[in-house]
Amino acid sequence: MSKTIYILNGPNLNLLGQRQPELYGHDTLQDVERTCTAVAAEFGCEIVQRQSNHEGQLVDWIHEARQNAAGIVLNAAAYTHTSIAILDALNTYDGLVIEVHVSQIHKRESFRHTSYVGLRADAVLMGFGVNGYALATRHVCEMLTAKG
Ligand code: CA2
C-alpha cells in the first residue's frame, strides 16, 4: 500500500513566511516541506508537497492523488471557502483527507467560517500555525502505519 502523502497548498501560500507574519508566522513552505519530510521519514512514509494559485491545478493534483497517495493534507487557502470543484474532487478520493489552516479561521471574518473542504475532511487542524502541517502529517502516518 502507498505510504505517500500529498500536502497541497492553495493560493497565496507561496508567500508564507514573506508577508503578514502576525497572521501566518515566519516559516516558509520550504520549511514546512523539510519538517513534514522528517516527520514522515520516522514512519517510513514520504510526502509530496505542492502549491498552486489555480483552482483547476489543485483539482488535477487531487485526481493524481487517487492513484499515488494514501492521504492528503490540504490547505486550500481561500478556495476552502468557495470551491465546490475542490470538494467534488475530494469526494472522488478514497484516502484520508486532513484540512489544515495556519490561522484559526473562526476568529476571523465571517466569510472564512464556511469550509467546503470541511464537508469531506476526516479531521481539521487550524490555529496551530505551520505546525498544523506536521501534526496532520504525523496523524496520517500513524493511521497508515496502524493499518500496516
Ligand atoms: O489560515 C490559513 O491557512 C488560510 O487557509 C490562509 C488563506 C486564507 O484565505 C484562509 O481563510 C485561511 C490565505 C493564504 C494566504 O497566504 C499568505 C501567506 C503569507 C502572506 C500572505 C498570504
mmCIF file of N, CA and C in Angstrom, residues 9-148:
data_model
loop_
_atom_site.group_PDB
_atom_site.id
_atom_site.type_symbol
_atom_site.label_atom_id
_atom_site.label_comp_id
_atom_site.label_asym_id
_atom_site.label_seq_id
_atom_site.Cartn_x
_atom_site.Cartn_y
_atom_site.Cartn_z
ATOM 1 N N ASN A 9 -1.280 22.916 -1.234
ATOM 2 C CA ASN A 9 -1.478 24.287 -0.761
ATOM 3 C C ASN A 9 -2.079 25.161 -1.842
ATOM 4 N N GLY A 10 -3.047 25.959 -1.440
ATOM 5 C CA GLY A 10 -3.753 26.818 -2.380
ATOM 6 C C GLY A 10 -3.163 28.214 -2.507
ATOM 7 N N PRO A 11 -3.977 29.125 -3.060
ATOM 8 C CA PRO A 11 -3.488 30.433 -3.500
ATOM 9 C C PRO A 11 -2.863 31.284 -2.411
ATOM 10 N N ASN A 12 -1.774 31.896 -2.795
ATOM 11 C CA ASN A 12 -1.009 32.867 -2.000
ATOM 12 C C ASN A 12 -0.126 32.231 -0.926
ATOM 13 N N LEU A 13 -0.277 30.937 -0.727
ATOM 14 C CA LEU A 13 0.555 30.297 0.309
ATOM 15 C C LEU A 13 2.025 30.205 -0.098
ATOM 16 N N ASN A 14 2.321 30.476 -1.373
ATOM 17 C CA ASN A 14 3.726 30.600 -1.786
ATOM 18 C C ASN A 14 4.400 31.775 -1.058
ATOM 19 N N LEU A 15 3.584 32.687 -0.518
ATOM 20 C CA LEU A 15 4.145 33.855 0.179
ATOM 21 C C LEU A 15 4.332 33.620 1.674
ATOM 22 N N LEU A 16 4.025 32.402 2.110
ATOM 23 C CA LEU A 16 4.168 32.076 3.537
ATOM 24 C C LEU A 16 5.581 32.423 4.007
ATOM 25 N N GLY A 17 5.643 33.105 5.146
ATOM 26 C CA GLY A 17 6.941 33.497 5.704
ATOM 27 C C GLY A 17 7.494 34.784 5.143
ATOM 28 N N GLN A 18 6.830 35.317 4.120
ATOM 29 C CA GLN A 18 7.342 36.541 3.488
ATOM 30 C C GLN A 18 6.482 37.760 3.764
ATOM 31 N N ARG A 19 5.178 37.547 4.042
ATOM 32 C CA ARG A 19 4.256 38.652 4.310
ATOM 33 C C ARG A 19 3.356 38.259 5.473
ATOM 34 N N GLN A 20 2.768 39.259 6.127
ATOM 35 C CA GLN A 20 1.791 39.052 7.203
ATOM 36 C C GLN A 20 2.233 38.014 8.263
ATOM 37 N N PRO A 21 3.435 38.168 8.815
ATOM 38 C CA PRO A 21 3.902 37.176 9.800
ATOM 39 C C PRO A 21 3.035 37.136 11.053
ATOM 40 N N GLU A 22 2.328 38.249 11.348
ATOM 41 C CA GLU A 22 1.466 38.265 12.537
ATOM 42 C C GLU A 22 0.322 37.264 12.389
ATOM 43 N N LEU A 23 -0.057 36.981 11.139
ATOM 44 C CA LEU A 23 -1.128 36.011 10.881
ATOM 45 C C LEU A 23 -0.586 34.622 10.582
ATOM 46 N N TYR A 24 0.492 34.586 9.789
ATOM 47 C CA TYR A 24 0.923 33.297 9.223
ATOM 48 C C TYR A 24 2.316 32.855 9.669
ATOM 49 N N GLY A 25 2.977 33.677 10.504
ATOM 50 C CA GLY A 25 4.279 33.275 11.026
ATOM 51 C C GLY A 25 5.433 33.552 10.060
ATOM 52 N N HIS A 26 6.593 33.039 10.435
ATOM 53 C CA HIS A 26 7.828 33.345 9.691
ATOM 54 C C HIS A 26 8.304 32.171 8.832
ATOM 55 N N ASP A 27 7.729 30.994 9.041
ATOM 56 C CA ASP A 27 8.197 29.829 8.283
ATOM 57 C C ASP A 27 7.679 29.853 6.853
ATOM 58 N N THR A 28 8.477 29.353 5.945
ATOM 59 C CA THR A 28 8.105 29.284 4.536
ATOM 60 C C THR A 28 7.563 27.880 4.211
ATOM 61 N N LEU A 29 7.015 27.732 3.017
ATOM 62 C CA LEU A 29 6.558 26.399 2.600
ATOM 63 C C LEU A 29 7.724 25.421 2.509
ATOM 64 N N GLN A 30 8.912 25.947 2.194
ATOM 65 C CA GLN A 30 10.107 25.077 2.171
ATOM 66 C C GLN A 30 10.393 24.525 3.563
ATOM 67 N N ASP A 31 10.220 25.404 4.582
ATOM 68 C CA ASP A 31 10.402 24.942 5.967
ATOM 69 C C ASP A 31 9.379 23.857 6.291
ATOM 70 N N VAL A 32 8.126 24.086 5.858
ATOM 71 C CA VAL A 32 7.058 23.097 6.097
ATOM 72 C C VAL A 32 7.435 21.767 5.460
ATOM 73 N N GLU A 33 7.934 21.831 4.220
ATOM 74 C CA GLU A 33 8.293 20.605 3.490
ATOM 75 C C GLU A 33 9.407 19.853 4.227
ATOM 76 N N ARG A 34 10.394 20.606 4.715
ATOM 77 C CA ARG A 34 11.518 19.983 5.418
ATOM 78 C C ARG A 34 11.014 19.282 6.689
ATOM 79 N N THR A 35 10.182 19.985 7.461
ATOM 80 C CA THR A 35 9.680 19.411 8.716
ATOM 81 C C THR A 35 8.812 18.184 8.453
ATOM 82 N N CYS A 36 7.916 18.303 7.475
ATOM 83 C CA CYS A 36 6.990 17.184 7.212
ATOM 84 C C CYS A 36 7.724 15.987 6.616
ATOM 85 N N THR A 37 8.754 16.236 5.836
ATOM 86 C CA THR A 37 9.572 15.141 5.299
ATOM 87 C C THR A 37 10.212 14.369 6.453
ATOM 88 N N ALA A 38 10.707 15.109 7.457
ATOM 89 C CA ALA A 38 11.349 14.463 8.615
ATOM 90 C C ALA A 38 10.327 13.660 9.417
ATOM 91 N N VAL A 39 9.147 14.233 9.630
ATOM 92 C CA VAL A 39 8.089 13.513 10.366
ATOM 93 C C VAL A 39 7.724 12.234 9.620
ATOM 94 N N ALA A 40 7.497 12.358 8.319
ATOM 95 C CA ALA A 40 7.075 11.198 7.521
ATOM 96 C C ALA A 40 8.154 10.104 7.547
ATOM 97 N N ALA A 41 9.412 10.521 7.509
ATOM 98 C CA ALA A 41 10.521 9.545 7.484
ATOM 99 C C ALA A 41 10.532 8.676 8.741
ATOM 100 N N GLU A 42 10.091 9.240 9.882
ATOM 101 C CA GLU A 42 10.013 8.447 11.129
ATOM 102 C C GLU A 42 9.138 7.210 10.942
ATOM 103 N N PHE A 43 8.191 7.304 10.016
ATOM 104 C CA PHE A 43 7.210 6.226 9.816
ATOM 105 C C PHE A 43 7.447 5.453 8.517
ATOM 106 N N GLY A 44 8.531 5.783 7.827
ATOM 107 C CA GLY A 44 8.754 5.151 6.521
ATOM 108 C C GLY A 44 7.782 5.658 5.467
ATOM 109 N N CYS A 45 7.238 6.846 5.714
ATOM 110 C CA CYS A 45 6.333 7.465 4.730
ATOM 111 C C CYS A 45 7.082 8.547 3.958
ATOM 112 N N GLU A 46 6.485 8.987 2.875
ATOM 113 C CA GLU A 46 7.088 10.126 2.166
ATOM 114 C C GLU A 46 6.025 11.139 1.798
ATOM 115 N N ILE A 47 6.449 12.374 1.654
ATOM 116 C CA ILE A 47 5.494 13.412 1.273
ATOM 117 C C ILE A 47 5.845 13.993 -0.096
ATOM 118 N N VAL A 48 4.789 14.444 -0.739
ATOM 119 C CA VAL A 48 4.929 15.226 -1.972
ATOM 120 C C VAL A 48 4.204 16.528 -1.680
ATOM 121 N N GLN A 49 4.930 17.629 -1.630
ATOM 122 C CA GLN A 49 4.278 18.916 -1.321
ATOM 123 C C GLN A 49 4.222 19.804 -2.562
ATOM 124 N N ARG A 50 3.065 20.404 -2.770
ATOM 125 C CA ARG A 50 2.882 21.293 -3.917
ATOM 126 C C ARG A 50 2.049 22.500 -3.523
ATOM 127 N N GLN A 51 2.181 23.557 -4.311
ATOM 128 C CA GLN A 51 1.374 24.780 -4.103
ATOM 129 C C GLN A 51 0.945 25.306 -5.455
ATOM 130 N N SER A 52 -0.297 25.742 -5.540
ATOM 131 C CA SER A 52 -0.754 26.414 -6.763
ATOM 132 C C SER A 52 -1.721 27.538 -6.428
ATOM 133 N N ASN A 53 -1.683 28.548 -7.267
ATOM 134 C CA ASN A 53 -2.650 29.646 -7.154
ATOM 135 C C ASN A 53 -3.896 29.378 -7.996
ATOM 136 N N HIS A 54 -3.964 28.189 -8.632
ATOM 137 C CA HIS A 54 -5.022 27.913 -9.609
ATOM 138 C C HIS A 54 -5.903 26.746 -9.155
ATOM 139 N N GLU A 55 -7.191 27.005 -9.129
ATOM 140 C CA GLU A 55 -8.165 26.022 -8.633
ATOM 141 C C GLU A 55 -8.075 24.693 -9.395
ATOM 142 N N GLY A 56 -8.051 24.782 -10.740
ATOM 143 C CA GLY A 56 -8.040 23.568 -11.569
ATOM 144 C C GLY A 56 -6.791 22.730 -11.335
ATOM 145 N N GLN A 57 -5.686 23.394 -11.083
ATOM 146 C CA GLN A 57 -4.448 22.651 -10.800
ATOM 147 C C GLN A 57 -4.601 21.841 -9.514
ATOM 148 N N LEU A 58 -5.240 22.437 -8.511
ATOM 149 C CA LEU A 58 -5.459 21.713 -7.247
ATOM 150 C C LEU A 58 -6.382 20.520 -7.488
ATOM 151 N N VAL A 59 -7.412 20.725 -8.324
ATOM 152 C CA VAL A 59 -8.322 19.615 -8.676
ATOM 153 C C VAL A 59 -7.525 18.500 -9.360
ATOM 154 N N ASP A 60 -6.654 18.861 -10.293
ATOM 155 C CA ASP A 60 -5.852 17.845 -11.007
ATOM 156 C C ASP A 60 -4.954 17.071 -10.041
ATOM 157 N N TRP A 61 -4.367 17.772 -9.080
ATOM 158 C CA TRP A 61 -3.485 17.075 -8.125
ATOM 159 C C TRP A 61 -4.287 16.156 -7.213
ATOM 160 N N ILE A 62 -5.506 16.532 -6.873
ATOM 161 C CA ILE A 62 -6.351 15.637 -6.061
ATOM 162 C C ILE A 62 -6.671 14.383 -6.880
ATOM 163 N N HIS A 63 -6.944 14.557 -8.171
ATOM 164 C CA HIS A 63 -7.173 13.378 -9.039
ATOM 165 C C HIS A 63 -5.929 12.489 -9.064
ATOM 166 N N GLU A 64 -4.767 13.118 -9.197
ATOM 167 C CA GLU A 64 -3.499 12.380 -9.226
ATOM 168 C C GLU A 64 -3.313 11.593 -7.925
ATOM 169 N N ALA A 65 -3.714 12.215 -6.821
ATOM 170 C CA ALA A 65 -3.567 11.564 -5.503
ATOM 171 C C ALA A 65 -4.384 10.275 -5.432
ATOM 172 N N ARG A 66 -5.450 10.179 -6.215
ATOM 173 C CA ARG A 66 -6.275 8.962 -6.197
ATOM 174 C C ARG A 66 -5.435 7.736 -6.522
ATOM 175 N N GLN A 67 -4.441 7.900 -7.401
ATOM 176 C CA GLN A 67 -3.563 6.774 -7.784
ATOM 177 C C GLN A 67 -2.335 6.684 -6.879
ATOM 178 N N ASN A 68 -1.862 7.831 -6.391
ATOM 179 C CA ASN A 68 -0.495 7.876 -5.836
ATOM 180 C C ASN A 68 -0.400 8.075 -4.330
ATOM 181 N N ALA A 69 -1.467 8.496 -3.673
ATOM 182 C CA ALA A 69 -1.309 8.920 -2.269
ATOM 183 C C ALA A 69 -2.348 8.266 -1.367
ATOM 184 N N ALA A 70 -1.886 7.904 -0.165
ATOM 185 C CA ALA A 70 -2.787 7.309 0.826
ATOM 186 C C ALA A 70 -3.464 8.369 1.682
ATOM 187 N N GLY A 71 -2.987 9.600 1.578
ATOM 188 C CA GLY A 71 -3.601 10.679 2.346
ATOM 189 C C GLY A 71 -3.306 12.025 1.708
ATOM 190 N N ILE A 72 -4.186 12.976 1.971
ATOM 191 C CA ILE A 72 -3.973 14.352 1.502
ATOM 192 C C ILE A 72 -4.077 15.282 2.702
ATOM 193 N N VAL A 73 -3.055 16.123 2.868
ATOM 194 C CA VAL A 73 -3.105 17.234 3.815
ATOM 195 C C VAL A 73 -3.343 18.467 2.960
ATOM 196 N N LEU A 74 -4.482 19.115 3.167
ATOM 197 C CA LEU A 74 -4.886 20.179 2.236
ATOM 198 C C LEU A 74 -5.133 21.500 2.960
ATOM 199 N N ASN A 75 -4.367 22.505 2.557
ATOM 200 C CA ASN A 75 -4.716 23.879 2.899
ATOM 201 C C ASN A 75 -5.125 24.545 1.592
ATOM 202 N N ALA A 76 -6.412 24.565 1.331
ATOM 203 C CA ALA A 76 -6.911 25.114 0.065
ATOM 204 C C ALA A 76 -6.958 26.638 0.103
ATOM 205 N N ALA A 77 -6.505 27.231 1.222
ATOM 206 C CA ALA A 77 -6.479 28.698 1.371
ATOM 207 C C ALA A 77 -7.867 29.269 1.048
ATOM 208 N N ALA A 78 -7.946 30.338 0.276
ATOM 209 C CA ALA A 78 -9.247 30.984 0.050
ATOM 210 C C ALA A 78 -10.242 30.074 -0.673
ATOM 211 N N TYR A 79 -9.731 29.093 -1.454
ATOM 212 C CA TYR A 79 -10.656 28.168 -2.137
ATOM 213 C C TYR A 79 -11.425 27.300 -1.147
ATOM 214 N N THR A 80 -10.904 27.177 0.070
ATOM 215 C CA THR A 80 -11.634 26.472 1.134
ATOM 216 C C THR A 80 -13.068 26.969 1.214
ATOM 217 N N HIS A 81 -13.213 28.288 1.086
ATOM 218 C CA HIS A 81 -14.481 28.946 1.372
ATOM 219 C C HIS A 81 -15.367 29.104 0.131
ATOM 220 N N THR A 82 -14.848 28.685 -1.019
ATOM 221 C CA THR A 82 -15.581 28.961 -2.271
ATOM 222 C C THR A 82 -15.714 27.767 -3.216
ATOM 223 N N SER A 83 -14.825 26.767 -3.086
ATOM 224 C CA SER A 83 -14.653 25.850 -4.222
ATOM 225 C C SER A 83 -15.439 24.545 -4.108
ATOM 226 N N ILE A 84 -16.553 24.508 -4.826
ATOM 227 C CA ILE A 84 -17.298 23.246 -4.957
ATOM 228 C C ILE A 84 -16.504 22.273 -5.831
ATOM 229 N N ALA A 85 -15.705 22.795 -6.764
ATOM 230 C CA ALA A 85 -14.887 21.930 -7.631
ATOM 231 C C ALA A 85 -13.880 21.131 -6.802
ATOM 232 N N ILE A 86 -13.261 21.778 -5.827
ATOM 233 C CA ILE A 86 -12.306 21.063 -4.972
ATOM 234 C C ILE A 86 -13.043 20.058 -4.092
ATOM 235 N N LEU A 87 -14.196 20.427 -3.569
ATOM 236 C CA LEU A 87 -14.999 19.469 -2.787
ATOM 237 C C LEU A 87 -15.370 18.258 -3.647
ATOM 238 N N ASP A 88 -15.823 18.504 -4.873
ATOM 239 C CA ASP A 88 -16.205 17.386 -5.749
ATOM 240 C C ASP A 88 -15.012 16.466 -6.006
ATOM 241 N N ALA A 89 -13.837 17.069 -6.218
ATOM 242 C CA ALA A 89 -12.629 16.259 -6.446
ATOM 243 C C ALA A 89 -12.313 15.435 -5.198
ATOM 244 N N LEU A 90 -12.392 16.068 -4.028
ATOM 245 C CA LEU A 90 -12.108 15.343 -2.775
ATOM 246 C C LEU A 90 -13.081 14.182 -2.585
ATOM 247 N N ASN A 91 -14.300 14.373 -3.043
ATOM 248 C CA ASN A 91 -15.304 13.311 -2.895
ATOM 249 C C ASN A 91 -15.039 12.110 -3.807
ATOM 250 N N THR A 92 -14.114 12.259 -4.770
ATOM 251 C CA THR A 92 -13.715 11.104 -5.603
ATOM 252 C C THR A 92 -12.528 10.373 -4.989
ATOM 253 N N TYR A 93 -12.007 10.898 -3.898
ATOM 254 C CA TYR A 93 -10.767 10.383 -3.306
ATOM 255 C C TYR A 93 -11.100 9.487 -2.114
ATOM 256 N N ASP A 94 -10.475 8.311 -2.054
ATOM 257 C CA ASP A 94 -10.830 7.336 -1.011
ATOM 258 C C ASP A 94 -9.982 7.420 0.255
ATOM 259 N N GLY A 95 -8.805 8.061 0.178
ATOM 260 C CA GLY A 95 -7.890 8.072 1.325
ATOM 261 C C GLY A 95 -8.267 9.112 2.366
ATOM 262 N N LEU A 96 -7.357 9.271 3.342
ATOM 263 C CA LEU A 96 -7.584 10.250 4.416
ATOM 264 C C LEU A 96 -7.405 11.673 3.889
ATOM 265 N N VAL A 97 -8.267 12.555 4.314
ATOM 266 C CA VAL A 97 -8.137 13.980 3.962
ATOM 267 C C VAL A 97 -8.091 14.783 5.264
ATOM 268 N N ILE A 98 -7.000 15.512 5.452
ATOM 269 C CA ILE A 98 -6.882 16.379 6.633
ATOM 270 C C ILE A 98 -6.848 17.829 6.144
ATOM 271 N N GLU A 99 -7.781 18.619 6.631
ATOM 272 C CA GLU A 99 -7.836 20.048 6.297
ATOM 273 C C GLU A 99 -6.963 20.812 7.295
ATOM 274 N N VAL A 100 -6.091 21.659 6.763
ATOM 275 C CA VAL A 100 -5.200 22.450 7.620
ATOM 276 C C VAL A 100 -5.372 23.929 7.306
ATOM 277 N N HIS A 101 -5.407 24.736 8.362
ATOM 278 C CA HIS A 101 -5.298 26.197 8.225
ATOM 279 C C HIS A 101 -4.283 26.705 9.227
ATOM 280 N N VAL A 102 -3.427 27.576 8.761
ATOM 281 C CA VAL A 102 -2.402 28.143 9.628
ATOM 282 C C VAL A 102 -3.073 28.982 10.715
ATOM 283 N N SER A 103 -4.035 29.794 10.317
ATOM 284 C CA SER A 103 -4.750 30.654 11.265
ATOM 285 C C SER A 103 -6.024 29.963 11.753
ATOM 286 N N GLN A 104 -6.576 30.518 12.827
ATOM 287 C CA GLN A 104 -7.826 29.976 13.372
ATOM 288 C C GLN A 104 -8.957 30.722 12.648
ATOM 289 N N ILE A 105 -9.518 30.079 11.633
ATOM 290 C CA ILE A 105 -10.407 30.804 10.719
ATOM 291 C C ILE A 105 -11.697 31.286 11.397
ATOM 292 N N HIS A 106 -12.080 30.663 12.509
ATOM 293 C CA HIS A 106 -13.314 31.105 13.184
ATOM 294 C C HIS A 106 -13.120 32.381 13.998
ATOM 295 N N LYS A 107 -11.857 32.788 14.203
ATOM 296 C CA LYS A 107 -11.595 34.074 14.861
ATOM 297 C C LYS A 107 -11.499 35.205 13.845
ATOM 298 N N ARG A 108 -11.701 34.868 12.576
ATOM 299 C CA ARG A 108 -11.503 35.852 11.513
ATOM 300 C C ARG A 108 -12.850 36.225 10.880
ATOM 301 N N GLU A 109 -12.814 36.867 9.733
ATOM 302 C CA GLU A 109 -14.043 37.355 9.087
ATOM 303 C C GLU A 109 -15.042 36.207 8.888
ATOM 304 N N SER A 110 -16.322 36.557 8.901
ATOM 305 C CA SER A 110 -17.347 35.510 8.832
ATOM 306 C C SER A 110 -17.287 34.725 7.513
ATOM 307 N N PHE A 111 -16.803 35.351 6.422
ATOM 308 C CA PHE A 111 -16.743 34.603 5.154
ATOM 309 C C PHE A 111 -15.733 33.458 5.207
ATOM 310 N N ARG A 112 -14.852 33.472 6.229
ATOM 311 C CA ARG A 112 -13.898 32.365 6.371
ATOM 312 C C ARG A 112 -14.457 31.232 7.242
ATOM 313 N N HIS A 113 -15.645 31.420 7.779
ATOM 314 C CA HIS A 113 -16.190 30.415 8.705
ATOM 315 C C HIS A 113 -16.804 29.219 7.990
ATOM 316 N N THR A 114 -17.072 29.396 6.696
ATOM 317 C CA THR A 114 -17.615 28.291 5.908
ATOM 318 C C THR A 114 -16.478 27.567 5.206
ATOM 319 N N SER A 115 -16.480 26.226 5.289
ATOM 320 C CA SER A 115 -15.474 25.444 4.578
ATOM 321 C C SER A 115 -16.138 24.339 3.780
ATOM 322 N N TYR A 116 -16.004 24.419 2.443
ATOM 323 C CA TYR A 116 -16.464 23.310 1.600
ATOM 324 C C TYR A 116 -15.580 22.088 1.808
ATOM 325 N N VAL A 117 -14.275 22.326 1.998
ATOM 326 C CA VAL A 117 -13.342 21.211 2.239
ATOM 327 C C VAL A 117 -13.774 20.424 3.478
ATOM 328 N N GLY A 118 -14.297 21.152 4.467
ATOM 329 C CA GLY A 118 -14.722 20.513 5.711
ATOM 330 C C GLY A 118 -15.868 19.526 5.535
ATOM 331 N N LEU A 119 -16.585 19.612 4.424
ATOM 332 C CA LEU A 119 -17.661 18.643 4.163
ATOM 333 C C LEU A 119 -17.107 17.265 3.805
ATOM 334 N N ARG A 120 -15.802 17.223 3.466
ATOM 335 C CA ARG A 120 -15.159 15.932 3.148
ATOM 336 C C ARG A 120 -14.041 15.559 4.125
ATOM 337 N N ALA A 121 -13.455 16.558 4.771
ATOM 338 C CA ALA A 121 -12.258 16.296 5.585
ATOM 339 C C ALA A 121 -12.559 15.310 6.712
ATOM 340 N N ASP A 122 -11.586 14.407 6.975
ATOM 341 C CA ASP A 122 -11.713 13.470 8.085
ATOM 342 C C ASP A 122 -11.302 14.121 9.399
ATOM 343 N N ALA A 123 -10.458 15.148 9.324
ATOM 344 C CA ALA A 123 -10.034 15.896 10.502
ATOM 345 C C ALA A 123 -9.621 17.285 10.045
ATOM 346 N N VAL A 124 -9.673 18.221 10.983
ATOM 347 C CA VAL A 124 -9.356 19.620 10.663
ATOM 348 C C VAL A 124 -8.412 20.160 11.729
ATOM 349 N N LEU A 125 -7.343 20.825 11.280
ATOM 350 C CA LEU A 125 -6.415 21.494 12.200
ATOM 351 C C LEU A 125 -6.346 22.955 11.814
ATOM 352 N N MET A 126 -6.568 23.833 12.784
ATOM 353 C CA MET A 126 -6.458 25.264 12.477
ATOM 354 C C MET A 126 -5.940 25.999 13.704
ATOM 355 N N GLY A 127 -5.174 27.064 13.449
ATOM 356 C CA GLY A 127 -4.690 27.884 14.551
ATOM 357 C C GLY A 127 -3.413 27.371 15.199
ATOM 358 N N PHE A 128 -2.830 26.320 14.644
ATOM 359 C CA PHE A 128 -1.571 25.794 15.170
ATOM 360 C C PHE A 128 -0.370 26.398 14.444
ATOM 361 N N GLY A 129 -0.607 27.427 13.635
ATOM 362 C CA GLY A 129 0.476 27.936 12.807
ATOM 363 C C GLY A 129 0.892 26.871 11.805
ATOM 364 N N VAL A 130 2.112 26.984 11.297
ATOM 365 C CA VAL A 130 2.562 25.982 10.316
ATOM 366 C C VAL A 130 2.769 24.618 10.959
ATOM 367 N N ASN A 131 2.826 24.559 12.282
ATOM 368 C CA ASN A 131 2.937 23.270 12.967
ATOM 369 C C ASN A 131 1.753 22.356 12.633
ATOM 370 N N GLY A 132 0.642 22.949 12.221
ATOM 371 C CA GLY A 132 -0.521 22.153 11.822
ATOM 372 C C GLY A 132 -0.201 21.158 10.715
ATOM 373 N N TYR A 133 0.686 21.543 9.808
ATOM 374 C CA TYR A 133 1.054 20.613 8.716
ATOM 375 C C TYR A 133 1.765 19.383 9.274
ATOM 376 N N ALA A 134 2.682 19.621 10.231
ATOM 377 C CA ALA A 134 3.436 18.497 10.805
ATOM 378 C C ALA A 134 2.509 17.605 11.634
ATOM 379 N N LEU A 135 1.597 18.246 12.383
ATOM 380 C CA LEU A 135 0.649 17.460 13.190
ATOM 381 C C LEU A 135 -0.233 16.610 12.280
ATOM 382 N N ALA A 136 -0.676 17.203 11.187
ATOM 383 C CA ALA A 136 -1.529 16.469 10.245
ATOM 384 C C ALA A 136 -0.749 15.331 9.590
ATOM 385 N N THR A 137 0.482 15.605 9.208
ATOM 386 C CA THR A 137 1.324 14.572 8.583
ATOM 387 C C THR A 137 1.533 13.413 9.548
ATOM 388 N N ARG A 138 1.838 13.738 10.816
ATOM 389 C CA ARG A 138 2.034 12.694 11.837
ATOM 390 C C ARG A 138 0.774 11.842 11.980
ATOM 391 N N HIS A 139 -0.376 12.507 12.008
ATOM 392 C CA HIS A 139 -1.640 11.770 12.158
ATOM 393 C C HIS A 139 -1.848 10.806 10.982
ATOM 394 N N VAL A 140 -1.639 11.292 9.766
ATOM 395 C CA VAL A 140 -1.833 10.415 8.599
ATOM 396 C C VAL A 140 -0.850 9.249 8.664
ATOM 397 N N CYS A 141 0.409 9.539 9.010
ATOM 398 C CA CYS A 141 1.417 8.480 9.101
ATOM 399 C C CYS A 141 1.016 7.441 10.149
ATOM 400 N N GLU A 142 0.529 7.911 11.288
ATOM 401 C CA GLU A 142 0.129 6.975 12.347
ATOM 402 C C GLU A 142 -1.021 6.090 11.868
ATOM 403 N N MET A 143 -1.967 6.690 11.172
ATOM 404 C CA MET A 143 -3.103 5.904 10.662
ATOM 405 C C MET A 143 -2.624 4.879 9.638
ATOM 406 N N LEU A 144 -1.704 5.270 8.772
ATOM 407 C CA LEU A 144 -1.212 4.355 7.739
ATOM 408 C C LEU A 144 -0.409 3.222 8.355
ATOM 409 N N THR A 145 0.393 3.577 9.364
ATOM 410 C CA THR A 145 1.247 2.577 9.998
ATOM 411 C C THR A 145 0.402 1.592 10.789
ATOM 412 N N ALA A 146 -0.648 2.106 11.428
ATOM 413 C CA ALA A 146 -1.546 1.227 12.196
ATOM 414 C C ALA A 146 -2.199 0.215 11.275
ATOM 415 N N LYS A 147 -2.456 0.650 10.024
ATOM 416 C CA LYS A 147 -3.089 -0.271 9.062
ATOM 417 C C LYS A 147 -2.091 -1.276 8.516
ATOM 418 N N GLY A 148 -0.770 -1.020 8.746
ATOM 419 C CA GLY A 148 0.273 -1.925 8.257
ATOM 420 C C GLY A 148 0.604 -1.719 6.807
#
